[in-house]
Tab-separated table of C-alpha atoms in Angstrom:
chain	number	residue	atom	x	y	z
A	102	UNK	CA	41.782	74.801	28.496
A	103	UNK	CA	44.064	77.247	26.642
A	104	UNK	CA	42.361	79.198	23.859
A	105	UNK	CA	44.010	80.344	20.797
A	106	UNK	CA	44.440	84.042	20.021
A	107	UNK	CA	46.722	85.488	17.300
A	108	UNK	CA	50.124	84.416	18.406
A	109	UNK	CA	49.758	81.967	21.399
A	110	UNK	CA	52.951	80.726	23.233
A	111	UNK	CA	52.228	77.484	25.021
A	112	UNK	CA	54.473	75.558	27.551
A	113	UNK	CA	53.979	72.880	30.141
A	114	UNK	CA	54.137	74.401	33.617
A	115	UNK	CA	56.340	71.519	34.779
A	116	UNK	CA	58.909	72.598	32.070
A	117	UNK	CA	58.804	76.214	33.551
A	118	UNK	CA	59.426	74.857	37.072
A	119	UNK	CA	62.295	72.702	35.888
A	120	UNK	CA	64.056	74.842	33.358
A	121	UNK	CA	62.975	78.647	33.480
A	122	UNK	CA	65.151	80.903	35.631
A	123	UNK	CA	62.877	81.561	38.673
A	124	UNK	CA	60.173	79.015	37.696
A	125	UNK	CA	56.488	79.767	36.833
A	126	UNK	CA	56.304	82.978	38.811
A	127	UNK	CA	59.197	84.597	37.004
A	128	UNK	CA	57.841	83.443	33.709
A	129	UNK	CA	54.396	85.201	34.649
A	130	UNK	CA	56.309	88.305	35.580
A	131	UNK	CA	58.300	88.340	32.278
A	132	UNK	CA	55.154	88.374	30.059
A	133	UNK	CA	55.284	91.985	28.870
A	134	UNK	CA	51.516	92.356	28.172
A	135	UNK	CA	49.610	90.700	31.096
A	136	UNK	CA	48.107	88.004	28.871
A	137	UNK	CA	49.123	85.025	31.117
A	138	UNK	CA	46.583	82.099	31.114
A	139	UNK	CA	46.804	78.652	32.455
A	140	UNK	CA	45.154	75.305	33.046
A	141	UNK	CA	46.290	72.570	35.435
A	142	UNK	CA	49.160	71.615	33.104
A	143	UNK	CA	49.911	74.363	30.613
A	144	UNK	CA	50.785	78.013	30.754
A	145	UNK	CA	50.342	80.530	27.914
A	146	UNK	CA	50.831	84.015	26.742
A	147	UNK	CA	49.218	85.882	23.755
A	148	UNK	CA	50.802	88.454	21.455
A	149	UNK	CA	49.319	90.432	18.595
A	150	UNK	CA	52.472	91.137	16.622
A	151	UNK	CA	55.038	88.918	15.063
A	152	UNK	CA	57.887	91.121	16.519
A	153	UNK	CA	56.438	90.756	20.010
A	154	UNK	CA	56.253	87.005	19.909
A	155	UNK	CA	59.713	86.718	18.430
A	156	UNK	CA	61.116	88.967	21.207
A	157	UNK	CA	59.377	86.738	23.847
A	158	UNK	CA	60.761	83.520	22.345
A	159	UNK	CA	64.356	85.076	22.498
A	160	UNK	CA	63.671	86.082	26.133
A	161	UNK	CA	62.472	82.539	27.191
A	162	UNK	CA	65.504	80.962	25.424
A	163	UNK	CA	67.751	83.243	27.501
A	164	UNK	CA	65.938	82.297	30.610
A	165	UNK	CA	66.558	78.495	30.102
A	166	UNK	CA	64.028	77.087	27.646
A	167	UNK	CA	65.196	75.115	24.681
A	168	UNK	CA	64.892	76.876	21.276
A	169	UNK	CA	66.885	75.871	18.163
A	170	UNK	CA	67.058	79.061	16.245
A	171	UNK	CA	68.588	77.535	13.015
A	172	UNK	CA	66.021	74.799	12.699
A	173	UNK	CA	63.299	76.798	14.273
A	174	UNK	CA	61.700	74.548	16.846
A	175	UNK	CA	61.699	74.006	20.647
A	176	UNK	CA	61.339	70.774	22.706
A	177	UNK	CA	60.079	72.780	25.509
A	178	UNK	CA	57.227	75.142	24.142
A	179	UNK	CA	55.364	75.890	20.878
A	180	UNK	CA	53.705	78.908	19.290
A	181	UNK	CA	50.365	78.734	17.608
A	182	UNK	CA	48.905	81.022	15.075
A	183	UNK	CA	45.484	81.049	13.323
A	184	UNK	CA	46.804	78.509	10.830
A	185	UNK	CA	48.209	76.227	13.394
A	186	UNK	CA	51.468	75.609	15.267
A	187	UNK	CA	54.865	76.860	14.116
A	188	UNK	CA	56.137	73.263	14.909
A	189	UNK	CA	54.513	70.030	16.195
A	190	UNK	CA	55.173	69.002	19.779
A	191	UNK	CA	54.937	65.437	21.015
A	192	UNK	CA	53.699	66.586	24.324
A	193	UNK	CA	50.660	68.497	22.993
A	194	UNK	CA	47.348	67.677	21.474
A	195	UNK	CA	45.240	70.465	19.986
A	196	UNK	CA	42.336	71.260	17.693
A	197	UNK	CA	41.078	74.535	16.131
A	198	UNK	CA	40.076	76.103	19.436
A	199	UNK	CA	42.086	74.545	22.288
A	200	UNK	CA	45.071	72.564	23.240
A	201	UNK	CA	45.736	70.072	26.092
A	202	UNK	CA	48.731	68.288	27.520
A	203	UNK	CA	48.725	64.750	26.266
A	204	UNK	CA	48.007	62.135	28.869
A	205	UNK	CA	50.427	59.157	28.947
């Protein structure tokens, strides 16, 4: 399970291995505050300030993950706040306290 806390960045681990420069381990190393969490399918990082999550989104986009700045969405990851996700993702199911990778 991945629990929500302030700004929560959530991404499938398979996407990190396929697209992120250096894969999962480099993603973990790039998290500036040591808040990495995972389950069998998902990886996440937590942030307290809007500026921090925005900077991290810019970083992961430079490292290979999709992010459309003008339309403000990603096919590769999402960001949650206390009021819900910044955008919906077809690959993710969630409720008020946790999120899970959808099973086919």
